[in-house]
Coordinates of C-alpha atoms and ligand atoms in Angstrom, one line a residue:
M1 CA -9.6 4.5 -21.9
S2 CA -7.6 2.1 -19.9
Q3 CA -8.9 0.1 -17.1
E4 CA -5.6 -0.2 -15.1
L5 CA -4.9 2.6 -12.8
I6 CA -3.0 5.6 -14.0
V7 CA -1.6 7.8 -11.6
H8 CA 0.1 11.3 -12.2
N9 CA 3.5 11.0 -10.7
S10 CA 5.1 14.7 -9.6
V11 CA 8.6 13.1 -10.2
S12 CA 8.2 12.3 -13.8
R13 CA 5.3 14.9 -14.1
K14 CA 3.6 12.2 -16.2
K15 CA 1.0 9.7 -15.6
E16 CA 2.2 6.2 -15.2
A17 CA 0.7 2.9 -14.6
F18 CA 0.5 2.3 -11.3
K19 CA 2.3 -1.0 -10.0
P20 CA 2.3 -1.8 -6.2
L21 CA 5.6 -2.8 -4.8
E22 CA 3.7 -5.4 -3.0
E23 CA 0.6 -6.7 -5.4
G24 CA -2.6 -6.0 -3.8
Y25 CA -1.1 -3.6 -0.7
V26 CA -0.6 -0.3 -1.3
G27 CA 1.0 2.3 1.1
L28 CA 0.2 6.1 1.4
Y29 CA 1.4 8.6 3.3
V30 CA -0.7 12.1 3.1
C31 CA 1.2 15.4 5.0
G32 CA -1.3 16.0 7.7
P33 CA -2.3 19.0 9.3
T34 CA 0.0 21.6 11.4
V35 CA -2.4 21.8 14.5
Y36 CA -1.6 25.3 16.0
S37 CA -5.2 26.7 14.4
D38 CA -8.3 26.0 12.8
V39 CA -7.9 23.6 9.8
H40 CA -9.0 25.7 6.9
L41 CA -10.9 25.1 4.0
G42 CA -7.8 24.7 1.6
N43 CA -6.3 22.0 4.0
C44 CA -10.3 20.6 3.6
R45 CA -9.8 20.3 -0.2
T46 CA -6.5 18.4 0.0
F47 CA -7.6 16.0 2.7
V48 CA -11.3 15.3 0.8
S49 CA -8.9 14.9 -2.4
F50 CA -6.9 12.0 -0.5
D51 CA -9.8 10.7 0.9
V52 CA -11.2 9.8 -2.6
I53 CA -7.9 8.6 -3.8
Y54 CA -7.8 6.2 -0.3
R55 CA -11.5 5.1 -1.2
Y56 CA -10.7 4.3 -4.9
L57 CA -7.8 2.1 -3.9
L58 CA -10.0 0.2 -1.9
H59 CA -12.7 0.1 -4.2
L60 CA -10.0 -1.4 -6.6
G61 CA -9.6 -4.2 -3.8
Y62 CA -6.0 -2.6 -2.4
R63 CA -5.2 -3.2 1.2
V64 CA -4.4 0.2 2.2
R65 CA -2.3 1.5 4.8
Y66 CA -2.9 4.8 5.0
V67 CA -0.4 6.9 7.0
R68 CA -1.7 10.7 7.6
N69 CA 0.5 12.6 10.3
I70 CA 0.0 15.1 12.9
T71 CA 2.6 17.7 12.9
D72 CA 2.4 19.0 16.6
V73 CA 6.0 19.9 17.2
G74 CA 6.0 23.9 16.6
H75 CA 7.8 25.0 13.8
L76 CA 9.0 28.6 13.0
T77 CA 6.4 30.8 12.0
G78 CA 7.9 31.9 8.7
D79 CA 10.5 33.6 6.3
S80 CA 10.3 36.9 7.8
D81 CA 9.9 35.9 11.7
D82 CA 12.1 36.1 14.9
G83 CA 12.3 32.5 15.3
E84 CA 9.5 32.2 17.5
D85 CA 7.4 28.9 17.1
K86 CA 3.9 28.6 16.0
M87 CA 2.9 26.3 18.5
S88 CA 4.7 28.5 21.4
K89 CA 3.2 31.5 19.9
R90 CA -0.3 30.1 20.1
A91 CA 0.1 28.4 23.3
K92 CA 1.6 31.7 25.2
L93 CA -1.5 34.0 23.3
E94 CA -4.2 31.3 24.5
K95 CA -2.3 30.9 27.8
L96 CA -2.2 27.0 27.3
E97 CA 0.4 24.4 27.3
P98 CA 1.7 23.6 23.6
M99 CA 0.3 19.7 24.0
E100 CA -3.2 21.7 24.9
V101 CA -2.8 23.7 21.5
A102 CA -2.3 20.8 19.7
H103 CA -4.8 18.6 21.3
K104 CA -7.6 21.3 21.0
Y105 CA -7.0 21.7 17.1
T106 CA -6.5 18.3 16.6
N107 CA -9.9 17.6 17.8
G108 CA -11.1 20.3 15.5
F109 CA -9.5 18.9 12.8
H110 CA -10.9 15.3 13.5
D111 CA -14.5 16.9 13.7
M112 CA -14.0 18.6 10.5
M113 CA -12.6 15.4 8.8
R114 CA -15.9 13.8 10.1
I115 CA -18.1 16.6 8.9
F116 CA -16.7 16.0 5.4
N117 CA -17.3 12.2 5.8
T118 CA -13.6 11.3 5.3
H119 CA -12.5 7.8 6.4
S120 CA -10.0 7.9 9.4
P121 CA -6.2 6.7 8.4
S122 CA -5.1 3.5 9.5
I123 CA -2.2 5.4 11.3
E124 CA -2.2 8.7 12.4
P125 CA 1.5 9.4 14.0
R126 CA 2.3 12.5 15.7
A127 CA 5.7 14.3 15.3
T128 CA 5.8 14.5 19.2
G129 CA 5.3 10.6 19.5
H130 CA 8.7 10.2 17.4
I131 CA 11.2 12.3 18.7
P132 CA 13.5 9.0 19.0
E133 CA 13.1 8.3 15.5
Q134 CA 14.1 11.6 14.5
I135 CA 16.8 11.7 16.3
E136 CA 17.7 8.3 14.7
M137 CA 17.6 9.9 11.4
V138 CA 19.7 13.0 12.2
Q139 CA 22.3 10.8 13.5
A140 CA 22.4 8.3 10.2
I141 CA 22.5 11.3 7.6
L142 CA 25.1 12.8 10.2
D143 CA 27.2 9.3 10.1
N144 CA 26.8 9.2 6.0
G145 CA 28.2 12.7 5.9
Y146 CA 25.3 14.7 4.6
A147 CA 24.9 16.5 7.6
Y148 CA 26.6 18.5 9.8
E149 CA 26.7 20.3 13.4
S150 CA 27.1 23.7 14.3
N151 CA 26.1 25.5 17.6
G152 CA 24.1 22.6 18.8
S153 CA 22.0 22.6 15.5
V154 CA 22.3 20.1 12.7
Y155 CA 22.2 21.1 9.2
F156 CA 21.6 19.0 6.2
D157 CA 24.3 19.1 3.6
T158 CA 22.2 20.2 0.7
L159 CA 25.3 21.2 -1.8
K160 CA 27.3 18.2 -1.0
F161 CA 24.0 16.0 -1.3
A162 CA 23.5 17.5 -4.7
K163 CA 27.1 16.9 -5.8
E164 CA 27.2 13.3 -4.6
K165 CA 24.0 11.9 -5.6
G166 CA 23.3 14.5 -8.2
T167 CA 19.5 14.5 -7.6
Y168 CA 18.4 17.4 -5.3
G169 CA 15.5 19.2 -6.9
D170 CA 14.2 16.7 -8.7
L171 CA 10.7 16.6 -7.3
S172 CA 10.4 20.6 -7.5
G173 CA 12.5 21.1 -10.7
R174 CA 14.8 23.5 -8.8
K175 CA 18.0 24.0 -9.4
I176 CA 20.8 23.8 -6.7
E177 CA 22.5 27.4 -7.7
E178 CA 19.1 29.0 -7.8
L179 CA 18.2 28.0 -4.5
M180 CA 18.0 30.7 -1.7
A181 CA 16.8 29.1 1.3
E182 CA 13.1 28.8 1.3
S183 CA 12.6 26.8 4.0
R184 CA 10.8 27.8 7.1
D185 CA 13.9 28.1 9.2
N186 CA 15.9 29.9 6.8
L187 CA 16.4 33.5 7.8
K188 CA 17.3 32.6 11.6
N189 CA 20.6 31.3 12.0
Q190 CA 21.9 32.1 8.5
D191 CA 25.7 32.3 9.9
E192 CA 25.4 28.4 11.4
K193 CA 24.8 27.6 7.8
R194 CA 27.6 26.7 5.2
H195 CA 25.2 27.1 2.5
P196 CA 21.9 29.3 2.2
A197 CA 20.2 25.8 0.8
D198 CA 21.2 23.8 3.9
F199 CA 18.3 23.4 5.9
A200 CA 17.8 22.1 9.8
I201 CA 17.2 18.7 10.5
W202 CA 18.0 19.6 14.5
M203 CA 17.4 22.6 15.8
K204 CA 18.6 24.1 19.2
A205 CA 15.9 25.5 21.1
A206 CA 16.0 29.1 22.0
P207 CA 15.4 30.0 25.7
E208 CA 11.4 30.8 24.8
H209 CA 10.5 27.9 23.0
L210 CA 8.6 25.8 25.1
M211 CA 8.7 22.6 22.9
R212 CA 12.1 21.0 23.6
W213 CA 13.8 17.7 23.7
N214 CA 17.1 16.1 24.5
S215 CA 19.7 15.0 21.9
P216 CA 23.1 14.4 21.2
W217 CA 23.4 17.8 19.9
S218 CA 21.3 20.0 22.0
V219 CA 18.2 20.3 23.7
G220 CA 16.0 21.2 20.9
F221 CA 13.8 19.8 18.5
P222 CA 13.7 18.1 14.9
G223 CA 13.5 20.3 11.8
W224 CA 10.2 20.4 10.2
H225 CA 10.6 18.2 7.1
L226 CA 12.2 15.5 9.3
E227 CA 8.9 14.2 10.8
C228 CA 7.6 12.8 7.5
S229 CA 10.7 11.4 6.5
A230 CA 11.1 9.5 10.1
M231 CA 7.2 8.3 10.1
S232 CA 7.0 7.6 6.6
T233 CA 10.2 4.8 6.8
K234 CA 8.7 3.7 9.9
Y235 CA 5.2 2.6 9.0
L236 CA 5.7 2.0 5.5
G237 CA 9.4 1.1 4.9
E238 CA 12.2 2.2 3.3
Q239 CA 10.2 2.4 0.1
F240 CA 6.8 2.6 -0.1
D241 CA 4.1 3.4 -2.7
I242 CA 2.3 6.8 -2.5
H243 CA 3.3 10.3 -1.1
G244 CA 0.8 12.8 -1.4
G245 CA 0.0 16.6 0.1
G246 CA -0.5 19.9 -1.4
N247 CA 1.6 21.3 -4.2
D248 CA 2.7 24.2 -1.8
L249 CA 4.7 21.3 -0.2
K250 CA 6.5 20.4 -3.2
F251 CA 9.6 22.6 -2.1
P252 CA 10.9 22.4 0.4
H253 CA 8.9 19.9 2.1
H254 CA 8.9 17.4 -0.1
E255 CA 12.4 17.9 -1.6
N256 CA 13.9 18.0 1.5
E257 CA 12.2 14.5 2.8
V258 CA 13.4 13.0 -0.4
A259 CA 16.9 14.3 0.5
Q260 CA 16.5 12.6 3.8
N261 CA 15.7 9.6 3.2
L262 CA 18.4 9.2 0.5
G263 CA 21.1 10.5 3.2
S264 CA 19.9 8.4 5.5
C265 CA 19.2 5.1 3.8
N266 CA 20.2 5.8 0.3
C267 CA 16.5 4.7 -0.5
A268 CA 14.1 7.6 -2.0
G269 CA 11.0 6.8 0.2
A270 CA 8.1 7.3 -2.0
R271 CA 7.6 5.8 -5.7
Y272 CA 4.8 8.0 -6.8
W273 CA 4.3 11.5 -5.5
L274 CA 1.0 12.8 -6.1
H275 CA 0.2 16.7 -5.2
T276 CA -3.1 18.4 -5.1
N277 CA -3.7 21.8 -6.5
M278 CA -4.8 25.0 -4.2
L279 CA -8.3 26.3 -3.1
L280 CA -8.8 29.8 -4.6
M281 CA -11.5 32.1 -3.8
N282 CA -13.1 34.3 -6.2
G283 CA -10.0 33.4 -8.5
K284 CA -7.5 34.6 -6.2
K285 CA -5.5 32.9 -3.4
M286 CA -7.2 32.7 -0.3
S287 CA -5.6 35.0 2.1
K288 CA -6.4 36.5 6.1
S289 CA -4.7 39.7 5.2
D290 CA -6.9 40.8 2.4
G291 CA -10.0 39.5 3.8
N292 CA -10.4 36.9 0.9
T293 CA -11.3 33.8 3.3
I294 CA -13.9 32.0 4.5
T295 CA -14.0 29.1 7.5
P296 CA -15.8 25.8 6.9
T297 CA -18.3 27.1 9.7
Q298 CA -18.9 30.2 8.2
L299 CA -19.7 28.6 4.8
F300 CA -22.0 26.0 6.5
T301 CA -23.7 29.0 8.4
G302 CA -23.7 31.5 5.3
E303 CA -22.2 34.0 7.8
S304 CA -19.8 35.6 5.3
V305 CA -19.7 38.5 2.8
H306 CA -18.7 36.3 0.1
I307 CA -21.4 34.3 -0.4
S308 CA -25.3 34.5 -0.1
K309 CA -26.6 31.3 2.1
G310 CA -25.1 29.0 3.7
F311 CA -24.1 25.5 2.2
S312 CA -24.0 22.4 3.7
P313 CA -20.8 20.1 4.0
M314 CA -22.3 17.5 1.3
V315 CA -22.7 20.4 -1.1
I316 CA -19.2 21.5 -0.1
R317 CA -17.7 18.0 -0.8
F318 CA -19.5 17.5 -3.8
F319 CA -18.3 21.2 -5.0
M320 CA -14.8 19.7 -4.4
L321 CA -15.2 16.7 -6.3
Q322 CA -16.2 18.5 -9.2
S323 CA -13.2 19.8 -10.3
H324 CA -9.8 17.6 -10.7
Y325 CA -7.4 17.2 -7.5
R326 CA -4.4 18.5 -10.2
S327 CA -6.6 21.7 -10.9
T328 CA -7.2 24.8 -9.1
L329 CA -10.5 24.8 -7.4
D330 CA -12.1 28.1 -7.4
L331 CA -14.8 28.5 -4.6
T332 CA -17.4 31.4 -5.7
D333 CA -21.0 31.9 -4.5
E334 CA -22.4 30.7 -8.2
A335 CA -20.4 27.7 -8.4
L336 CA -21.9 26.5 -4.9
Q337 CA -25.3 26.9 -5.9
A338 CA -24.5 25.1 -9.1
A339 CA -22.7 22.1 -7.0
E340 CA -25.8 22.3 -4.6
K341 CA -28.3 21.9 -7.5
G342 CA -25.8 19.2 -8.9
Y343 CA -25.5 17.3 -5.7
K344 CA -29.0 17.2 -5.5
R345 CA -30.0 15.8 -8.7
L346 CA -27.3 13.2 -8.4
L347 CA -29.1 12.1 -5.2
E348 CA -32.5 12.1 -6.8
G349 CA -31.5 10.7 -9.6
N350 CA -30.3 7.8 -7.1
K351 CA -33.7 7.7 -5.2
A352 CA -35.7 7.4 -8.9
L353 CA -33.1 4.7 -10.0
M354 CA -33.5 2.5 -6.7
A355 CA -37.5 2.6 -7.3
L356 CA -37.1 1.9 -11.0
N357 CA -38.6 -1.6 -11.6
G358 CA -40.2 -3.9 -14.7
A359 CA -36.6 -4.5 -16.6
S360 CA -37.6 -6.8 -19.2
G361 CA -35.2 -6.0 -22.0
S362 CA -33.2 -9.0 -23.8
G363 CA -29.6 -7.0 -23.2
D364 CA -28.9 -5.8 -26.9
S365 CA -30.8 -2.9 -26.9
A366 CA -29.0 0.3 -28.4
L367 CA -30.1 1.8 -24.7
D368 CA -28.9 -1.1 -22.5
K369 CA -25.4 -0.6 -24.5
E370 CA -25.4 3.0 -23.6
I371 CA -25.9 2.6 -20.3
N372 CA -23.2 -0.2 -20.1
E373 CA -20.8 1.9 -21.8
L374 CA -21.5 4.9 -19.9
I375 CA -20.9 3.0 -16.4
D376 CA -17.9 1.6 -17.9
G377 CA -16.7 4.9 -18.7
A378 CA -17.5 6.2 -15.1
F379 CA -15.1 3.5 -13.7
A380 CA -12.5 4.6 -16.6
E381 CA -12.3 8.1 -15.8
M382 CA -11.5 7.0 -11.7
N383 CA -8.7 4.7 -13.2
D384 CA -7.3 7.9 -15.4
D385 CA -5.8 9.6 -12.7
F386 CA -8.9 9.6 -10.0
N387 CA -10.7 12.1 -12.5
T388 CA -13.9 12.8 -10.7
P389 CA -15.3 15.9 -12.9
K390 CA -15.3 13.4 -15.5
A391 CA -16.4 10.4 -13.6
L392 CA -19.7 12.5 -12.6
A393 CA -20.1 13.8 -16.2
R394 CA -20.8 10.1 -17.0
L395 CA -23.2 9.6 -14.0
F396 CA -25.1 12.5 -15.0
E397 CA -25.6 10.9 -18.2
L398 CA -26.7 8.1 -16.6
V399 CA -29.3 10.4 -14.5
S400 CA -30.5 11.4 -17.7
K401 CA -31.4 8.0 -18.6
I402 CA -32.7 7.3 -15.4
N403 CA -35.0 10.3 -15.4
S404 CA -36.6 9.4 -18.9
L405 CA -36.8 5.8 -17.7
K406 CA -39.0 7.2 -15.0
G407 CA -40.9 9.8 -16.9
G408 CA -41.9 7.3 -19.3
Q409 CA -39.5 8.6 -22.4
L410 CA -37.5 5.5 -22.0
S411 CA -39.2 2.1 -21.7
M412 CA -38.1 -0.5 -19.1
K413 CA -38.4 -2.8 -21.9
E414 CA -35.2 -1.8 -23.5
V415 CA -33.5 -2.3 -20.5
S416 CA -32.8 -6.0 -19.2
A417 CA -32.9 -6.8 -15.3
A418 CA -28.8 -7.7 -15.0
T419 CA -28.5 -4.0 -16.5
L420 CA -30.7 -2.4 -14.0
E421 CA -29.1 -4.3 -11.2
R422 CA -25.7 -3.3 -12.4
L423 CA -27.0 0.6 -12.9
Q424 CA -28.3 0.5 -9.3
E425 CA -25.0 -1.1 -8.1
T426 CA -22.7 1.3 -9.6
F427 CA -24.8 4.1 -8.1
R428 CA -24.6 2.8 -5.0
I429 CA -21.1 2.3 -5.0
F430 CA -20.1 5.5 -7.0
I431 CA -21.8 7.9 -5.0
F432 CA -21.3 6.8 -1.3
D433 CA -18.1 4.6 -1.2
I434 CA -16.0 6.3 -3.8
L435 CA -17.1 9.6 -3.7
G436 CA -18.2 9.4 -0.1
L437 CA -21.2 11.8 -0.4
L438 CA -24.0 11.0 2.3
D439 CA -27.7 11.5 1.6
E440 CA -28.5 14.6 3.9
E441 CA -32.2 14.2 3.7
T442 CA -31.9 11.1 5.6
T443 CA -28.2 11.7 7.5
A444 CA -26.7 14.1 9.4
G445 CA -23.0 14.5 9.9
G446 CA -22.5 11.0 9.0
N447 CA -24.1 9.6 12.0
N448 CA -26.9 8.0 10.0
Q449 CA -27.6 4.7 11.5
A450 CA -27.7 5.5 15.4
L451 CA -29.6 8.5 14.3
D452 CA -31.9 6.7 12.4
K453 CA -33.0 4.5 15.5
A454 CA -32.9 7.4 17.7
M455 CA -35.5 8.8 15.3
E456 CA -37.6 5.7 15.1
L457 CA -37.7 5.6 18.7
I458 CA -38.7 9.3 19.2
L459 CA -41.8 9.1 16.3
D460 CA -42.7 6.1 18.3
I461 CA -43.2 8.0 21.4
R462 CA -44.8 11.0 19.3
Q463 CA -47.2 8.7 17.8
E464 CA -48.2 6.7 21.2
A465 CA -48.7 10.4 22.1
R466 CA -50.9 11.4 19.3
T467 CA -52.9 8.0 19.8
N468 CA -53.4 9.0 23.7
K469 CA -54.9 12.4 22.3
D470 CA -51.5 13.9 24.0
W471 CA -51.6 16.6 21.5
G472 CA -49.1 18.6 23.9
T473 CA -46.5 16.2 24.2
S474 CA -46.5 15.6 20.2
D475 CA -46.4 19.4 19.3
K476 CA -43.4 19.6 21.9
I477 CA -41.4 16.9 20.2
R478 CA -42.2 18.2 16.7
D479 CA -41.1 21.8 17.8
A480 CA -38.1 20.6 19.9
L481 CA -37.1 18.8 16.7
K482 CA -37.7 21.6 14.5
A483 CA -35.5 23.6 16.6
A484 CA -32.4 20.8 16.3
G485 CA -32.8 21.2 12.1
I486 CA -35.2 18.0 11.9
A487 CA -38.7 18.6 10.2
V488 CA -41.2 15.6 11.0
K489 CA -44.0 15.5 8.2
D490 CA -47.0 13.6 9.5
G491 CA -48.5 11.8 6.6
K492 CA -51.0 9.3 5.9
D493 CA -48.9 6.2 6.5
G494 CA -47.4 8.0 9.8
A495 CA -44.8 10.4 10.3
S496 CA -41.6 11.2 8.4
W497 CA -38.8 13.2 9.2
S498 CA -35.6 15.0 7.0
V499 CA -32.8 17.3 8.3
E500 CA -33.6 20.6 7.1
Ligands
AMP1 P1 -0.9 22.8 6.7 O1 -1.4 22.6 7.8 O2 -0.4 24.1 6.4 O3 0.6 22.1 7.0 O4 -1.3 22.2 5.5 C1 -1.8 20.7 5.4 C2 -2.3 20.1 4.3 O5 -3.0 20.9 3.6 C3 -1.1 20.3 3.0 O6 -0.7 19.1 2.2 C4 -0.7 21.8 2.4 O7 -0.2 21.5 1.1 C5 -2.5 21.7 2.3 N1 -2.9 23.1 2.2 C6 -2.4 24.1 2.3 N2 -3.6 25.2 1.8 C7 -4.2 24.3 1.1 C8 -4.8 25.3 -0.2 N3 -5.2 26.1 -0.1 N4 -5.5 24.5 -1.0 C9 -5.4 23.2 -1.0 N5 -4.1 22.3 0.0 C10 -3.9 23.2 0.8
ZN2 ZN1 5.2 16.1 5.5

């Protein structure tokens, strides 16, 4: 298996060797959330997948500029709607300013990303903060003849573009003749378009539309696809390395992004397109209308008919890592229970590994070789298009060895000190740095250092109370911590604590 990084490129539909434009640097753009409602689990699956990809690129030593946008310009609610925009609709419903809606759900999104222990991107640009850049791009596309103005709106001339460039549809594999416009703006204003496959890059705002900006064409707002073209170009350049998103965005969003980039600057933007697959529940698409849905919070608390109990954020993260990002992920109660066992087994294996000592092998035993091969194998699986389930399988083979070494069925005399050190280093790097898991026994919500320090202080105060035979204070502290989900255990070496 290859030691160089291979990624699956949606454009070629093949795995390709990853070669960044500039040695040592990677530009990564991922389509972020639309912030008009709470982030759902499907979104979390995609963002956790790209978090692991980002982490692995960092592990390989790349300097990565990771850009993930916030879609806070309202966009039309769907094919069958009357043209009311999501943000305006929600704002009216909740009696809020559109920006208040965006702010509220952006905060909620950030909280959820923290709970799942994802790294923040390097830049998180908002669509509303980049209206001038988007207007410039519309102008450039108009100047190049690939767009036309109609009644204050500007449409991308898909047919002309496809004829002249011969590339429209490469990413999604769609043919222009087959295209009935499936873009989010499609049923409205069909009469303004020259062809149903044309899509709006600037839309004149209807009177009820709350988010609106001045432009050379009308008071209006940019088309949805435009923000990602404009912001990826601004922060990563006219050509950059990787563009990601869920595969539901391949068409029309990503296809139209490519067309806009080519139409404005004759550059295709990203060289590698990576797409994550969808999250399902009980084998079916998650859908609010038929009740086949669960929120992250319901998953944590267990308050849902679909699950028998609550599952912690790290168990859910582990569950997500157990399938490859390009496979569908089917959420079931049994799969979550299995993930809980797997997560615990991995972390207990890690603890047992850190306590192993007495390695005195010469390095040429079969066991020593096997351990090194399994370590190489785990990294090779990550190099093969970030294959986390297969890398985890290798780590579990190593956990079996670790448990046998701990139990005495295998001897530490067969393991060299260098191999033990390499194994310990590998587990630390894999579990915490690459897979981004936290040890929930000793951490809460990723805020581990602060919590450790605070708990140390609280247990010191409690110890002082106990020394003074102030049992009331001691019990009060223990009970209050218990109510907060932290268990305190008194042992002969003092008190210890764990998150329940
Ligand atoms: P949205 O907020 O709908 O624009 O989606 C934000 C990101 O989540 C996009 O990259 C989507 O492709 C992705 N996404 C949406 N639904 C799902 C799902 N069910 N499973 C996985 N990813 C999804
Ligand atoms: Zn996008």
